[in-house]
PDB file of C-alpha atoms in Angstrom:
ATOM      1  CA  UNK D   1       8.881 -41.901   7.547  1.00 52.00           C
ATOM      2  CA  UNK D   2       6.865 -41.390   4.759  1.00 63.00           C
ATOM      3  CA  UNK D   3       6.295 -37.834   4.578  1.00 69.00           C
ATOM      4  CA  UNK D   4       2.535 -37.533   2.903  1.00 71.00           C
ATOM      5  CA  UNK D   5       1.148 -39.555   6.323  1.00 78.00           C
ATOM      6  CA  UNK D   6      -0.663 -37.512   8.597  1.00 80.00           C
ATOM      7  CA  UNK D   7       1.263 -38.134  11.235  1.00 82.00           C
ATOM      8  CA  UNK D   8       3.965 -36.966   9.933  1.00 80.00           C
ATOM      9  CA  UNK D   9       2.237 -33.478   9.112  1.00 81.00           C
ATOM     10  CA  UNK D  10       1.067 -33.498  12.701  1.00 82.00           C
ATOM     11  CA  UNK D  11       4.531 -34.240  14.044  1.00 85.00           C
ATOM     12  CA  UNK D  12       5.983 -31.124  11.713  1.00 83.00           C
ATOM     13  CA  UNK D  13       3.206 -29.069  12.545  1.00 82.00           C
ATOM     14  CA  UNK D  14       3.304 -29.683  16.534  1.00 84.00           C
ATOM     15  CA  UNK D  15       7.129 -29.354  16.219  1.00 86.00           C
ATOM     16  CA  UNK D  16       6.867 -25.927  14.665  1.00 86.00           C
ATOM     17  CA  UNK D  17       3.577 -24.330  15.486  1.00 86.00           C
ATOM     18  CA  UNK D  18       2.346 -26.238  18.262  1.00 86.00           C
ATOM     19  CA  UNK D  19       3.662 -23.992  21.241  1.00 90.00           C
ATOM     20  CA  UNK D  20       2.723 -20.934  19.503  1.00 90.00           C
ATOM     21  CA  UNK D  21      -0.779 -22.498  18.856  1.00 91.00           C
ATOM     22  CA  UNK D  22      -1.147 -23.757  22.662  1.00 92.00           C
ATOM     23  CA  UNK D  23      -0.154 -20.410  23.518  1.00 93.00           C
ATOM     24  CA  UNK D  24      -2.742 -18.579  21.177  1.00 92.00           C
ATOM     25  CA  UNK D  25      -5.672 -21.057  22.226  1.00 93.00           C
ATOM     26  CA  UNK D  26      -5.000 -19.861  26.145  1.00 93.00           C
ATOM     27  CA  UNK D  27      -4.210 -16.600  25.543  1.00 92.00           C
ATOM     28  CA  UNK D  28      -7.184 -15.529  23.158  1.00 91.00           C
ATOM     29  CA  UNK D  29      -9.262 -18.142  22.041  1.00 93.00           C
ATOM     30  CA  UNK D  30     -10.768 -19.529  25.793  1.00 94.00           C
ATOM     31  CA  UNK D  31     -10.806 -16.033  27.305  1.00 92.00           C
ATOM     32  CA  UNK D  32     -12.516 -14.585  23.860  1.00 92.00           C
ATOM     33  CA  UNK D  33     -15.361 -17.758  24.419  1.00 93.00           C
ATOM     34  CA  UNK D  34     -15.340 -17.229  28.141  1.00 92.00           C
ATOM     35  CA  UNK D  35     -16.550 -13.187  27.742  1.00 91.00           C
ATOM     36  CA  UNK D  36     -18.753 -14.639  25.264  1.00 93.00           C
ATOM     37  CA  UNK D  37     -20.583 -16.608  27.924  1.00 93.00           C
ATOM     38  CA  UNK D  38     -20.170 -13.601  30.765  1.00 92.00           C
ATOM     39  CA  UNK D  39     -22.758 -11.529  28.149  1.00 93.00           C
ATOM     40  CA  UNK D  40     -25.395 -14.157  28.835  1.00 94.00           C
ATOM     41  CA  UNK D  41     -24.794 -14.043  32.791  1.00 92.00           C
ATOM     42  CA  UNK D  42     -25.488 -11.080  34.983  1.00 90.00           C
ATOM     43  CA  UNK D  43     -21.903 -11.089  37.082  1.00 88.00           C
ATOM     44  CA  UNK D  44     -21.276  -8.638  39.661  1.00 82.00           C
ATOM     45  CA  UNK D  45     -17.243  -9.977  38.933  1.00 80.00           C
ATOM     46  CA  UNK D  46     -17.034 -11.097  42.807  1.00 81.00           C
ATOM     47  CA  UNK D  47     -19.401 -13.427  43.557  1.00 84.00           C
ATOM     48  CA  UNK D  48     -18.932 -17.505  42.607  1.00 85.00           C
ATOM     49  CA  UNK D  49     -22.809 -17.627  41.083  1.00 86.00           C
ATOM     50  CA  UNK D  50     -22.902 -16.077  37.649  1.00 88.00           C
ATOM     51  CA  UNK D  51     -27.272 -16.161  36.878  1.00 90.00           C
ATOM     52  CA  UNK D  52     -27.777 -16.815  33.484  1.00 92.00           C
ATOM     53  CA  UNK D  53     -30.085 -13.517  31.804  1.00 91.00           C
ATOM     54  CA  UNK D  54     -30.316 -15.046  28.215  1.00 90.00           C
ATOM     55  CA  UNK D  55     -30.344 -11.755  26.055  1.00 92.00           C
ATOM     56  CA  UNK D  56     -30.870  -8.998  28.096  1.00 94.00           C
ATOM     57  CA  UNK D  57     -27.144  -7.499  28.528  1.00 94.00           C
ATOM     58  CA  UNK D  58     -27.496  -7.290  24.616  1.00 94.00           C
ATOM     59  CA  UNK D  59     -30.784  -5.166  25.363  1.00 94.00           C
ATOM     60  CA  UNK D  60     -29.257  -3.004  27.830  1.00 94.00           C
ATOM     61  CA  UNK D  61     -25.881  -2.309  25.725  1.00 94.00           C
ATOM     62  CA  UNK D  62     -28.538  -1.506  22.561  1.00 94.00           C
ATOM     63  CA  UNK D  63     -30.261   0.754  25.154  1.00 94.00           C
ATOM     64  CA  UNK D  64     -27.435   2.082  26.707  1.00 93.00           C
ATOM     65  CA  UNK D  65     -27.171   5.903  25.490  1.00 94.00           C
ATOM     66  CA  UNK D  66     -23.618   6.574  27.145  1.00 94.00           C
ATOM     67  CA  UNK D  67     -22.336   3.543  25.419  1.00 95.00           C
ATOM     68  CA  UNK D  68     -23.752   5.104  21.958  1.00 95.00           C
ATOM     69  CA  UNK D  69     -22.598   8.772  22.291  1.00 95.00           C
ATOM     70  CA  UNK D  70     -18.606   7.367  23.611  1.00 95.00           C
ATOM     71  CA  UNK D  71     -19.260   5.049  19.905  1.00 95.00           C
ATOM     72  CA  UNK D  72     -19.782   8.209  18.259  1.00 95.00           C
ATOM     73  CA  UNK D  73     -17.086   9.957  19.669  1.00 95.00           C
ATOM     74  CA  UNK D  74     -14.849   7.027  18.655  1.00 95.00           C
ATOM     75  CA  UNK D  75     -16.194   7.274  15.192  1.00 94.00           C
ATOM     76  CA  UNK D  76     -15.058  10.811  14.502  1.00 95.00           C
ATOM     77  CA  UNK D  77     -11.806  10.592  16.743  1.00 96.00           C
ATOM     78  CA  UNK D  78     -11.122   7.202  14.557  1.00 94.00           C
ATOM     79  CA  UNK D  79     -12.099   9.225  11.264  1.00 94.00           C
ATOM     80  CA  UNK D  80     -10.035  12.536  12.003  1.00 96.00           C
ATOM     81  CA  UNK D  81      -7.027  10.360  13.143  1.00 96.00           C
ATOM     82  CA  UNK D  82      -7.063   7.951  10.524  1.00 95.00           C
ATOM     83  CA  UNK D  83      -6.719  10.442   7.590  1.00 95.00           C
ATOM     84  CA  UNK D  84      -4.380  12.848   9.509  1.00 96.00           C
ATOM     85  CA  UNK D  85      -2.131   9.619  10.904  1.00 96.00           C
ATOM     86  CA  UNK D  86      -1.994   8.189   7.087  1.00 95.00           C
ATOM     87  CA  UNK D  87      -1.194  11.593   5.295  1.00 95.00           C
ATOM     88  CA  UNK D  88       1.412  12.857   7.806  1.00 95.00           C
ATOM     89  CA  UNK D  89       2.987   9.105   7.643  1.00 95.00           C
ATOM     90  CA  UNK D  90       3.371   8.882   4.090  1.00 94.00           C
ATOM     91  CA  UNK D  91       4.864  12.876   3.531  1.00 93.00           C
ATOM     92  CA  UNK D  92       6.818  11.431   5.795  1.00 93.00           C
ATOM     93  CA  UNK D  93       7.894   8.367   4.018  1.00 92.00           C
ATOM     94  CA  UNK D  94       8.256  10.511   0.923  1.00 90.00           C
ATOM     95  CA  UNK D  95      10.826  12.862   2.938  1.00 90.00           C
ATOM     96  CA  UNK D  96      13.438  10.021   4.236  1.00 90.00           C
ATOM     97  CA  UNK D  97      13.136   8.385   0.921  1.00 87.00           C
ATOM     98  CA  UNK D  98      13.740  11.503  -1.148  1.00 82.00           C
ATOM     99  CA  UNK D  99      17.700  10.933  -0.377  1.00 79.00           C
ATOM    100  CA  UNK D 100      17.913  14.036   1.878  1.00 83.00           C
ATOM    101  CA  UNK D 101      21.221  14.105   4.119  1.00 84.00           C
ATOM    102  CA  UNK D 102      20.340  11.980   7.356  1.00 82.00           C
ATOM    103  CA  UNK D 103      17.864  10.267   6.274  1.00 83.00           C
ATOM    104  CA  UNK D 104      18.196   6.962   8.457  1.00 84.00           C
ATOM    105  CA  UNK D 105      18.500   9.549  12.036  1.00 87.00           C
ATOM    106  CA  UNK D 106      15.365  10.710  10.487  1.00 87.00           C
ATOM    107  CA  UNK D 107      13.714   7.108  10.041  1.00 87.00           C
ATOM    108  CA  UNK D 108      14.624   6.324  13.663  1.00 86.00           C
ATOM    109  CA  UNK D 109      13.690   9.512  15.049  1.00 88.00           C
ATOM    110  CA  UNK D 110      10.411   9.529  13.659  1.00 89.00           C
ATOM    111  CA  UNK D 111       9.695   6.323  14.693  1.00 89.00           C
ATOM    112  CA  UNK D 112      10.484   6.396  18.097  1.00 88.00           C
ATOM    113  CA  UNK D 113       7.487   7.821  19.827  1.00 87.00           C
ATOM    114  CA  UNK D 114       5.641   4.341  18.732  1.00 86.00           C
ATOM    115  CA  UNK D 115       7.819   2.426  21.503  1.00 85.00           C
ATOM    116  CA  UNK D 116       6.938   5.130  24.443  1.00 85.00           C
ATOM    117  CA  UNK D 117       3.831   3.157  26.023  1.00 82.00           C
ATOM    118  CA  UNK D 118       0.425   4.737  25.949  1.00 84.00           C
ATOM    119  CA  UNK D 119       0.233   5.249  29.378  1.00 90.00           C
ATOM    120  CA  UNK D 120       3.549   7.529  29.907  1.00 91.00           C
ATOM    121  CA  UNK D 121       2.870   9.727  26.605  1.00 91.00           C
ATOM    122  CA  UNK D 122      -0.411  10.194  27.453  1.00 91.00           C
ATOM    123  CA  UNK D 123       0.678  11.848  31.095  1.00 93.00           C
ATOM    124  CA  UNK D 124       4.058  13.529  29.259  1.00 93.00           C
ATOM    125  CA  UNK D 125       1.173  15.042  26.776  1.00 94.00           C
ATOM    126  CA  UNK D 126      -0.794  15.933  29.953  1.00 94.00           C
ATOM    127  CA  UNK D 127       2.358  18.030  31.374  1.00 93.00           C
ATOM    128  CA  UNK D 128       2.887  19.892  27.759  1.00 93.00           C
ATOM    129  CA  UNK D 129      -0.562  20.772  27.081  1.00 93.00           C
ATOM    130  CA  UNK D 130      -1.611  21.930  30.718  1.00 92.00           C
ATOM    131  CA  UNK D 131       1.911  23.386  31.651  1.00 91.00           C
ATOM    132  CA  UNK D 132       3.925  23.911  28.566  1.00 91.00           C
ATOM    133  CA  UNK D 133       1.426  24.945  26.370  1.00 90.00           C
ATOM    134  CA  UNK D 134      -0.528  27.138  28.860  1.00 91.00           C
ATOM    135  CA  UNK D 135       3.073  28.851  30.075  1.00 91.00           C
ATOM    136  CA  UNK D 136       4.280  29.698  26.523  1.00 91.00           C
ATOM    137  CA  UNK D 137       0.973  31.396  25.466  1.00 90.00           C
ATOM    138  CA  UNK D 138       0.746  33.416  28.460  1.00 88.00           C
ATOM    139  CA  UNK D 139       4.011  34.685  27.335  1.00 89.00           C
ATOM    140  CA  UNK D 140       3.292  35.609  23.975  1.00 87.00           C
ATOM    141  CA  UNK D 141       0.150  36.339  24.718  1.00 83.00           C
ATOM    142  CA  UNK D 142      -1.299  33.647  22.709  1.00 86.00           C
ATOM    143  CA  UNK D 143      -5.268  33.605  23.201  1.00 83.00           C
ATOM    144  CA  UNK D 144      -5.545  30.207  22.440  1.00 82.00           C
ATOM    145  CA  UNK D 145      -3.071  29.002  24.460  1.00 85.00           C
ATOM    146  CA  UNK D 146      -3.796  30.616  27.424  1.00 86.00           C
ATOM    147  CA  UNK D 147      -5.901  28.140  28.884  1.00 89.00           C
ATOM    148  CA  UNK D 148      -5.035  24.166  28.796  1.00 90.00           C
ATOM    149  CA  UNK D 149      -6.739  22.536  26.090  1.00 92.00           C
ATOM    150  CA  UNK D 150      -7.776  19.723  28.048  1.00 93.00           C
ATOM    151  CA  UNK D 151     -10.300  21.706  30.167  1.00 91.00           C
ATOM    152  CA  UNK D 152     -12.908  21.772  27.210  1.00 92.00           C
ATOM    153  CA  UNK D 153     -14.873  18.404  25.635  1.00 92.00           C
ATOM    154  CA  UNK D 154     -13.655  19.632  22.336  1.00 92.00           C
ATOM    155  CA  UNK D 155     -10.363  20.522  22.931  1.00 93.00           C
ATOM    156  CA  UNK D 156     -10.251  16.872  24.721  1.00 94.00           C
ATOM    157  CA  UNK D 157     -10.837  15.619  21.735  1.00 95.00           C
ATOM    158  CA  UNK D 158      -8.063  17.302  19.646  1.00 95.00           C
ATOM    159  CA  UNK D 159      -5.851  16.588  21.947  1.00 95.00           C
ATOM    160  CA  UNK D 160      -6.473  12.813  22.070  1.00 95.00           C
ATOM    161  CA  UNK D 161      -6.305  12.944  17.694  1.00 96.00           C
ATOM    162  CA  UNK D 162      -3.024  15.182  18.236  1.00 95.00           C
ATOM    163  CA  UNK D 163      -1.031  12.581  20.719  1.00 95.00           C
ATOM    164  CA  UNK D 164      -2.200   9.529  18.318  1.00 94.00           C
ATOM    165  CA  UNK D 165      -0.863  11.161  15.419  1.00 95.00           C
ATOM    166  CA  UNK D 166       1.967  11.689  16.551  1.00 93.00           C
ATOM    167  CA  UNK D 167       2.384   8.386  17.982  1.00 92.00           C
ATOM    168  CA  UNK D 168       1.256   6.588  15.050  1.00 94.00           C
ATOM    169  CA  UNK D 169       2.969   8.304  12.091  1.00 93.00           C
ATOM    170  CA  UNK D 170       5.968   6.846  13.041  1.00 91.00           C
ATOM    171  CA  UNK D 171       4.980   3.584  12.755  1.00 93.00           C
ATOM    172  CA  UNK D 172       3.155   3.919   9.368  1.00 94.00           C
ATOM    173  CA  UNK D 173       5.787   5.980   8.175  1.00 94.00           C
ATOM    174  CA  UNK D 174       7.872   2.503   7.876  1.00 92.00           C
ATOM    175  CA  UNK D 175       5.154   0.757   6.466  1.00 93.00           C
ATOM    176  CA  UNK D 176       5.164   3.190   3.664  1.00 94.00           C
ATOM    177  CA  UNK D 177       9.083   3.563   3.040  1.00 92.00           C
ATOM    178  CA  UNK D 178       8.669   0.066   2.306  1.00 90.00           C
ATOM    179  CA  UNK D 179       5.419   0.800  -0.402  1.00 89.00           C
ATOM    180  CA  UNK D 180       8.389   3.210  -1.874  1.00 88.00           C
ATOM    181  CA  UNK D 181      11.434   1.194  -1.867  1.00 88.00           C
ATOM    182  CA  UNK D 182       9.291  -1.658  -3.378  1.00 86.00           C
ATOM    183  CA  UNK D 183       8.427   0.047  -6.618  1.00 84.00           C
ATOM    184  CA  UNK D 184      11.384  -0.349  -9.053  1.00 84.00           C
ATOM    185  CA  UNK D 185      13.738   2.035 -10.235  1.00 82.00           C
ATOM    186  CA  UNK D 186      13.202   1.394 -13.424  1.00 82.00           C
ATOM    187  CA  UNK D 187       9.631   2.100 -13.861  1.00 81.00           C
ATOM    188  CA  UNK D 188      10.163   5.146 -12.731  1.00 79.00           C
ATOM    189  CA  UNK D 189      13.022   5.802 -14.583  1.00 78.00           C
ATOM    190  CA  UNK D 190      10.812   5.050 -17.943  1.00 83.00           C
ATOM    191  CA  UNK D 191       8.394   7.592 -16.862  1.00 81.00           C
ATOM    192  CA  UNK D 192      10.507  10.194 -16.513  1.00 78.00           C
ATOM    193  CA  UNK D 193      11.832   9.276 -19.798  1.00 78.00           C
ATOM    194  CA  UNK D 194       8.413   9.527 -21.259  1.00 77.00           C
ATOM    195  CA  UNK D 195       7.875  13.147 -20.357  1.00 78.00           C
ATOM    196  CA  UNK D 196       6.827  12.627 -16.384  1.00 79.00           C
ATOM    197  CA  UNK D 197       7.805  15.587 -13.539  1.00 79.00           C
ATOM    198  CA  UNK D 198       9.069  13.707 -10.353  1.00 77.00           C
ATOM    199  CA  UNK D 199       5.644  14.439  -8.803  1.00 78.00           C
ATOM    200  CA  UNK D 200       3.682  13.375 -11.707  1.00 80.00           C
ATOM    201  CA  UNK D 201       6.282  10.246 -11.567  1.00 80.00           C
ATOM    202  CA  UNK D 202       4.880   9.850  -7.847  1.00 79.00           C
ATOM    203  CA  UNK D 203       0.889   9.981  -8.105  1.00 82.00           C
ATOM    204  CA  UNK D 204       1.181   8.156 -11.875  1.00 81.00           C
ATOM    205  CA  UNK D 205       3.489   5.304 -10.849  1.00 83.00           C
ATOM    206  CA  UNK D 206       4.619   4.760  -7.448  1.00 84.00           C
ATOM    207  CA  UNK D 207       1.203   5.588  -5.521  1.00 84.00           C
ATOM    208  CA  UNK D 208      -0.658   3.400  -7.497  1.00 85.00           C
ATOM    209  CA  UNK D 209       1.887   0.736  -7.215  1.00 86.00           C
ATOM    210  CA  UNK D 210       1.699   0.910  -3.190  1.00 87.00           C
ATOM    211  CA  UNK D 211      -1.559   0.385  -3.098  1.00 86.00           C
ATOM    212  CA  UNK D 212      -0.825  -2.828  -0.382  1.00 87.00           C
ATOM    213  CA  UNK D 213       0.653  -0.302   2.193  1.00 90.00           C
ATOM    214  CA  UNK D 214      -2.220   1.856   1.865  1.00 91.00           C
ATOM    215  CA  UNK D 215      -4.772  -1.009   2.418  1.00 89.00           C
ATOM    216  CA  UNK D 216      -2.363  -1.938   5.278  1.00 90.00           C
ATOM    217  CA  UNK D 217      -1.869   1.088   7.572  1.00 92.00           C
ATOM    218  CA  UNK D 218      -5.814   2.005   6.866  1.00 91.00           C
ATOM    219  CA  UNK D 219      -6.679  -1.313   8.518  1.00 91.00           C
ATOM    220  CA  UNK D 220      -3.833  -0.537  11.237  1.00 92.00           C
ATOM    221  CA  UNK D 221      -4.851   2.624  12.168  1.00 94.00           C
ATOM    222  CA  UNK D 222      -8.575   2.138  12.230  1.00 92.00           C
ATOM    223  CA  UNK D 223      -8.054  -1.145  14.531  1.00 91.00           C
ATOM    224  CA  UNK D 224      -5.559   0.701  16.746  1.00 91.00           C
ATOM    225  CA  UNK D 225      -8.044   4.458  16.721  1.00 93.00           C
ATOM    226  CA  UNK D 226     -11.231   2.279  17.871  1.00 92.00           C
ATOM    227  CA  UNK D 227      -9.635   0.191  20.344  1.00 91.00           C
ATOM    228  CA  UNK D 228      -7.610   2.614  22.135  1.00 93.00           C
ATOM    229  CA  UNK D 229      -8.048   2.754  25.647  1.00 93.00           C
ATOM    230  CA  UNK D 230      -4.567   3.938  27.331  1.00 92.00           C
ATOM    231  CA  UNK D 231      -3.759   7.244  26.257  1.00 93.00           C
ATOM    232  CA  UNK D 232      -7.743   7.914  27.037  1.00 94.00           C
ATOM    233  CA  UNK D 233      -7.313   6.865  30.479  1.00 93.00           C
ATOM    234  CA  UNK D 234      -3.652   8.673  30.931  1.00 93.00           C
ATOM    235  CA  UNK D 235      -4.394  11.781  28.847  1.00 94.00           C
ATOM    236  CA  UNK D 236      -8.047  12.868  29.626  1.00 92.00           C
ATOM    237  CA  UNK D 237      -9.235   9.773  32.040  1.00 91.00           C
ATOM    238  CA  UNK D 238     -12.635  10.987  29.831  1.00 90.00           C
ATOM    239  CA  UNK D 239     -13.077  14.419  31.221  1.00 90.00           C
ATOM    240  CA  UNK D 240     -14.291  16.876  31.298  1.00 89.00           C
ATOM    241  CA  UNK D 241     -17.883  15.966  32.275  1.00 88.00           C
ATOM    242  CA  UNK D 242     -17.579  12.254  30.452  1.00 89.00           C
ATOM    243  CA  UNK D 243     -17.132  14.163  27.377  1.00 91.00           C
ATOM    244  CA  UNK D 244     -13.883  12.223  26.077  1.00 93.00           C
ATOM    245  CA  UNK D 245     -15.235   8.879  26.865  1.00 95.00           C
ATOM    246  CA  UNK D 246     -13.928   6.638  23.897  1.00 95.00           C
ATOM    247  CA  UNK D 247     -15.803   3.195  23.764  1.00 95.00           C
ATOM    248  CA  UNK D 248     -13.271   1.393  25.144  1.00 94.00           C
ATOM    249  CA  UNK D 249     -13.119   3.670  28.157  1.00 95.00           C
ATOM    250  CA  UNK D 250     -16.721   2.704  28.602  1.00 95.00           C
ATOM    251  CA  UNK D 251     -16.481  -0.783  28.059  1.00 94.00           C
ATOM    252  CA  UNK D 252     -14.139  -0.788  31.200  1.00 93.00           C
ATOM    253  CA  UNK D 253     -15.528   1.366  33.257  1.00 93.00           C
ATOM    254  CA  UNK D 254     -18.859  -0.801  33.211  1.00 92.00           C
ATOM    255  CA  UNK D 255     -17.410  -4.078  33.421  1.00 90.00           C
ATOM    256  CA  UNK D 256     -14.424  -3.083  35.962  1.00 89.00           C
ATOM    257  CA  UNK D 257     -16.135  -0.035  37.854  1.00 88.00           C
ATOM    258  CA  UNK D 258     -19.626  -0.269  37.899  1.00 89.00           C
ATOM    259  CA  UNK D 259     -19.496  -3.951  37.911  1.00 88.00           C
ATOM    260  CA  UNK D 260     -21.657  -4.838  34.999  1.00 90.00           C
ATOM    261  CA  UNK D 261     -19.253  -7.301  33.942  1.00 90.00           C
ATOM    262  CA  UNK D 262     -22.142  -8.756  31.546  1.00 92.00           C
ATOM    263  CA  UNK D 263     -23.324  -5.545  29.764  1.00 93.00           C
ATOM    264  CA  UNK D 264     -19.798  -4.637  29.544  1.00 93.00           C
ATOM    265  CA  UNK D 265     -18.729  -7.587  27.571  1.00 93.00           C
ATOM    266  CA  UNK D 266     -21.742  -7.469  25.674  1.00 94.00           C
ATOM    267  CA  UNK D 267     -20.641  -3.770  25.010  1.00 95.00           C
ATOM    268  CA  UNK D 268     -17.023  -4.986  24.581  1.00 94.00           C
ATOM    269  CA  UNK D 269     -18.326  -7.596  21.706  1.00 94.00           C
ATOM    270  CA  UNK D 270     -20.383  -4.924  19.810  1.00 94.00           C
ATOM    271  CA  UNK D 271     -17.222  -2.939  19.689  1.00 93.00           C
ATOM    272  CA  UNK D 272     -15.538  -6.089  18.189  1.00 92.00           C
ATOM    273  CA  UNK D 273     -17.746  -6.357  15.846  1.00 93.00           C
ATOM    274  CA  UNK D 274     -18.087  -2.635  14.622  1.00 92.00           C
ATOM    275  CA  UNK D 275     -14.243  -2.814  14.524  1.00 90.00           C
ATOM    276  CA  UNK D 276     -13.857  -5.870  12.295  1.00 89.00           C
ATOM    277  CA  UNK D 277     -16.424  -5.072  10.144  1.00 91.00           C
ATOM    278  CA  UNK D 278     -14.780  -1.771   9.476  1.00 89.00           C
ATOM    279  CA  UNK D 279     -11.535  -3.569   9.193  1.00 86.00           C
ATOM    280  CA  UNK D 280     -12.757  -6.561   6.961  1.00 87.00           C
ATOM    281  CA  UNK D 281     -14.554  -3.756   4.379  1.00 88.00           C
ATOM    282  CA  UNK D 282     -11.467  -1.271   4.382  1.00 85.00           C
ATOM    283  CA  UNK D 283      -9.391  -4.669   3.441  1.00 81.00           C
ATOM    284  CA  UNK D 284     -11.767  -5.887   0.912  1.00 84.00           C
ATOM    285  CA  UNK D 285     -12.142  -2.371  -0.785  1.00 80.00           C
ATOM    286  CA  UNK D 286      -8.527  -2.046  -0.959  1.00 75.00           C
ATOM    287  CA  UNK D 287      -8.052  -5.525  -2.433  1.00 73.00           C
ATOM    288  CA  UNK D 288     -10.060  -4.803  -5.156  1.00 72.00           C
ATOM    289  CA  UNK D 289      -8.703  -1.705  -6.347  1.00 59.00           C
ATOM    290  CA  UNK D 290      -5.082  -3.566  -5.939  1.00 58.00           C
ATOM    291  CA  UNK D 291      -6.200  -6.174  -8.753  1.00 44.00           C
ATOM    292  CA  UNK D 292      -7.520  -3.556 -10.934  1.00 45.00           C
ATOM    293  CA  UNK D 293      -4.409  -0.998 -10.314  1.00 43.00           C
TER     294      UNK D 293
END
């Protein structure tokens, strides 16, 4: 068989891809363009008839102030996390690649909070900072430890950006050992030879050089920090008082608890959208400062 014919290419293409592209088109595709059409319906989620509204659940998600204040929240919790998840990840890369003794334990211990699921670190966080937390201050007589940090919106807050760091660093960490072990020795080597310290060596050479990991954990952690719904609902379940109600939180609770299943997903697309335009502009940015690096 010839192999420029198309159907050869579709026989090659169905041999390798085609389960994994079945898969994909069931998975994400039809239940992505079936929400799409719940936004236009008013659906209780129980009932067979779904009444078509036209644009209105777009209206009332514009209108909806909850939905707006848990976007802002997202916003900073996203913005705080982002830069703390990024810096902490790459001192850390920059500690197990330094050729310190242990330096692989360290790799795998570091990384090892990103396979706990959200749901059990967010209630093994719950236990440390209303228990652990509490119990040590009132032994030391710590003021701000004396009362659990979850009992106050802001405090909330922290301690939603404090569990994400913590369970993202990992993760990025290995995304940026990678930016490091990728630079060669021998630039580096040449710098040094020209007069650079090891940290001038680092910000001159290799940061510039791993620009791609940068571009690639910022779009990691901002998808991950504005879609994150688990450790919300495990950690804080959005109290007190609503006031650490992340959008995702909200998109749920109105679709799955108040039964707006057609404001919800309009909700849920707007979040989409806000998250891949973020995503798509972080990317872009970064891409264009890699072909001028």
């Amino acid at each position: 068989m010839k192999r420029n014919t198309m159907s050869y290419k579709v026989r090659q293409f169905l041999m390798f891809a085609g389960i994994p592209t079945v898969l994909f088109i069931g998975v994400i595709i039809i239940p992505f363009i079936y929400g799409l059409y719940l936004t236009f319906t008013s659906w209780d989620g129980v009932s067979k008839a779904k009444p078509f509204v036209g644009l209105s659940n777009y209206a009332a998600a514009f209108s909806d102030t909850a939905f707006w204040t848990a976007m802002g929240k997202t916003v900073l919790y996203s913005a705080i996390s982002v830069v703390l998840v990024n810096v902490l990840a790459f001192l850390l890369a920059y500690l197990v690649t330094s050729g310190i003794k242990g330096q692989n334990f360290f790799r795998a211990g570091f990384f090892i909070p990103n396979l706990i699921g959200g749901i059990v670190l967010g209630y093994v966080w719950k236990f440390v900072f209303n228990r652990a937390f509490v119990t040590i201050g009132k032994s030391l007589h710590i003021g701000f430890m004396e009362t659990s940090w979850l009992a106050t919106p802001a405090g909330a807050i922290a301690c939603l950006i404090i569990v994400s760091v913590w369970q993202y660093a990992g993760y990025m960490m290995l995304i940026y050992v990678a930016g490091f072990m990728s630079v060669p020795k021998s630039l580096i080597e040449a710098s040094q030879i020209d007069g650079c310290t090891k940290s001038q060596a680092t910000w001159k050479v290799i940061v510039p050089l791993m620009r791609a990991s940068f571009v690639e954990c910022l779009f990691l952690t901002i998808t991950r920090c504005f879609m994150v719904y688990d450790v919300n609902l495990s950690l804080t379940k959005g109290e007190p008082f609503n006031s650490s109600v992340l959008a995702a939180m909200h998109v749920y609770n109105q679709a799955f608890t108040y039964k707006n299943y057609g404001v919800g997903q309009a909700e849920a697309l707007i979040l989409f959208i806000v998250c891949a335009v973020v995503g798509v502009l972080q990317v872009q940015i970064g891409r264009k400062g890699e072909v001028g690096a």
